[in-house]
Amino acid sequence: MCGFQIEEKQEVQLRRIKVKDSKLLTKEEREELYPKVLKISDKYKIVIIPPQEIDNAVRGHGGLNLNWLEADKSAEIINDLAPDKAIIDAPGNNIEKYRNYLLKKIKNKSVNLVLEHKADVNYPVVSAASILAKVTRDTEIESIKKQIGIDFGSGYMSD
């Protein structure tokens, strides 16, 4: 997961380089955009969630599920970056429930939270974070393949 912080006036720079949701870009396009995104702002945080932590959330350990794990990591990112406004790609349509859970975890209760399902499609700053997260994930997967000597595909269930 990634949080990417800019001044609102920098949004035009993200539009200029044509950022969009990482899922709508090819691997090559994401990799080309990655350094360009980094040049726009040096305030970002990438959180790598280990597979075991994800598995535990899927199994409901500690009262977690994937949405709450994502909210916990979002709160960690927001707490580190300390923005005035945070635009978050909410994992589902129950925005108020997600907002309430998230607010319990955020230190700065006055942060302006904008939560939207599919925010990575509608907000360039969220698209930029999506690109950084996806390229980081792809790099981590390639590293694991080299470590274990097995090509297991993308790491997604689809392959």
Coordinates of C-alpha atoms in Angstrom, one line a residue:
M1 CA 0.0 0.0 0.0
C2 CA 1.1 3.5 -0.6
G3 CA 0.3 7.0 0.5
F4 CA 1.4 9.8 -1.8
Q5 CA 1.3 13.4 -0.6
I6 CA 1.3 16.5 -2.8
E7 CA 0.1 20.1 -2.6
E8 CA -3.1 20.5 -4.5
K9 CA -1.4 22.7 -7.1
Q10 CA 0.9 19.7 -8.0
E11 CA -2.1 17.8 -9.2
V12 CA -1.7 19.4 -12.6
Q13 CA 1.8 17.7 -12.8
L14 CA 0.2 14.3 -12.2
R15 CA -2.3 15.0 -14.9
R16 CA 0.5 16.1 -17.3
I17 CA 2.3 12.8 -17.0
K18 CA -1.0 11.0 -17.4
V19 CA -1.2 9.0 -14.2
K20 CA -4.1 6.7 -13.9
D21 CA -5.1 3.7 -11.9
S22 CA -2.3 1.2 -12.0
K23 CA -4.7 -1.6 -13.1
L24 CA -5.4 0.4 -16.3
L25 CA -1.7 0.6 -17.2
T26 CA 0.7 -2.0 -18.5
K27 CA 3.7 -3.1 -16.5
E28 CA 5.9 -1.1 -18.8
E29 CA 3.8 2.1 -18.5
R30 CA 3.8 1.8 -14.7
E31 CA 7.5 1.4 -14.6
E32 CA 8.0 4.4 -16.9
L33 CA 5.7 6.5 -14.7
Y34 CA 7.3 5.4 -11.4
P35 CA 10.3 7.8 -11.4
K36 CA 8.2 10.6 -12.9
V37 CA 5.7 10.3 -10.0
L38 CA 8.6 10.3 -7.5
K39 CA 9.9 13.6 -8.9
I40 CA 6.6 15.3 -8.2
S41 CA 6.8 14.8 -4.5
D42 CA 9.2 13.2 -2.0
K43 CA 6.5 12.8 0.6
Y44 CA 5.2 9.3 0.3
K45 CA 5.1 6.1 2.3
I46 CA 5.0 2.5 1.1
V47 CA 3.9 -0.2 3.4
I48 CA 4.7 -3.8 2.5
I49 CA 2.2 -6.2 4.1
P50 CA 3.7 -9.7 4.5
P51 CA 1.6 -12.7 3.2
Q52 CA 1.2 -14.1 6.7
E53 CA -0.4 -10.9 7.9
I54 CA -2.8 -10.9 4.9
D55 CA -3.6 -14.6 5.5
N56 CA -4.3 -13.9 9.2
A57 CA -6.7 -11.2 8.2
V58 CA -8.4 -13.5 5.7
R59 CA -8.8 -16.0 8.5
G60 CA -10.2 -13.4 10.9
H61 CA -7.4 -13.5 13.4
G62 CA -7.6 -10.7 16.0
G63 CA -11.0 -9.6 14.7
L64 CA -9.5 -8.5 11.4
N65 CA -10.6 -9.0 7.8
L66 CA -9.0 -7.6 4.7
N67 CA -10.9 -4.3 4.9
W68 CA -9.9 -3.7 8.5
L69 CA -6.3 -4.6 7.7
E70 CA -6.4 -2.1 4.8
A71 CA -7.8 0.5 7.1
D72 CA -5.1 -0.2 9.7
K73 CA -2.4 0.3 7.1
S74 CA -4.1 3.4 5.7
A75 CA -4.2 4.9 9.2
E76 CA -0.5 4.1 9.6
I77 CA 0.3 5.9 6.4
I78 CA -1.9 8.9 7.3
N79 CA -0.3 9.1 10.8
D80 CA 3.1 9.1 9.2
L81 CA 2.5 11.7 6.5
A82 CA 0.2 13.8 8.6
P83 CA -1.8 15.4 5.8
D84 CA -4.6 18.0 6.2
K85 CA -6.6 16.0 3.7
A86 CA -6.5 12.3 2.8
I87 CA -8.2 10.8 -0.3
I88 CA -8.6 7.1 0.3
D89 CA -9.7 4.4 -2.1
A90 CA -12.2 2.6 0.1
P91 CA -12.3 -1.2 -0.4
G92 CA -16.1 -1.3 -0.6
N93 CA -19.3 0.7 -0.7
N94 CA -19.9 0.9 3.1
I95 CA -18.1 4.1 3.3
E96 CA -19.4 5.3 6.7
K97 CA -18.5 2.1 8.5
Y98 CA -15.0 2.2 7.0
R99 CA -14.6 5.9 7.9
N100 CA -15.7 5.3 11.5
Y101 CA -13.2 2.4 11.8
L102 CA -10.4 4.5 10.2
L103 CA -11.1 7.5 12.5
K104 CA -10.5 5.4 15.5
K105 CA -7.0 4.7 14.3
I106 CA -6.0 8.2 13.0
K107 CA -4.2 10.5 15.5
N108 CA -5.3 13.8 13.8
K109 CA -9.0 13.7 14.1
S110 CA -9.4 16.9 12.1
V111 CA -7.9 15.5 8.9
N112 CA -10.4 15.9 6.0
L113 CA -11.1 12.3 4.9
V114 CA -12.4 11.8 1.4
L115 CA -13.3 8.1 1.0
E116 CA -14.5 6.8 -2.3
H117 CA -14.7 3.3 -3.8
K118 CA -12.5 3.4 -6.9
A119 CA -10.8 6.6 -5.9
D120 CA -7.7 5.5 -7.9
V121 CA -9.7 6.1 -11.0
N122 CA -11.0 9.5 -10.1
Y123 CA -8.1 11.2 -8.2
P124 CA -4.6 11.6 -9.8
V125 CA -3.0 11.6 -6.3
V126 CA -4.5 8.2 -5.6
S127 CA -3.5 7.0 -9.1
A128 CA 0.1 8.0 -8.3
A129 CA 0.0 6.1 -5.0
S130 CA -1.5 3.1 -6.9
I131 CA 1.4 3.2 -9.4
L132 CA 4.0 3.3 -6.6
A133 CA 2.4 0.5 -4.7
K134 CA 2.0 -1.8 -7.8
V135 CA 5.5 -1.3 -9.0
T136 CA 6.8 -2.0 -5.5
R137 CA 4.6 -5.2 -5.4
D138 CA 5.9 -6.4 -8.8
T139 CA 9.5 -5.8 -7.6
E140 CA 8.9 -7.8 -4.4
I141 CA 7.3 -10.7 -6.4
E142 CA 10.3 -10.8 -8.7
S143 CA 12.6 -10.8 -5.7
I144 CA 10.7 -13.7 -4.1
K145 CA 10.9 -15.7 -7.4
K146 CA 14.7 -15.3 -7.5
Q147 CA 15.0 -16.3 -3.8
I148 CA 13.1 -19.5 -4.1
G149 CA 14.0 -20.3 -7.7
I150 CA 10.4 -20.8 -8.8
D151 CA 8.4 -18.8 -11.4
F152 CA 5.0 -18.7 -9.9
G153 CA 3.5 -16.0 -12.1
S154 CA 2.2 -12.7 -10.8
G155 CA 1.4 -13.8 -7.3
Y156 CA -2.3 -13.2 -7.9
M157 CA -4.8 -16.1 -7.7
S158 CA -5.7 -15.7 -11.4
D159 CA -2.4 -17.4 -12.4

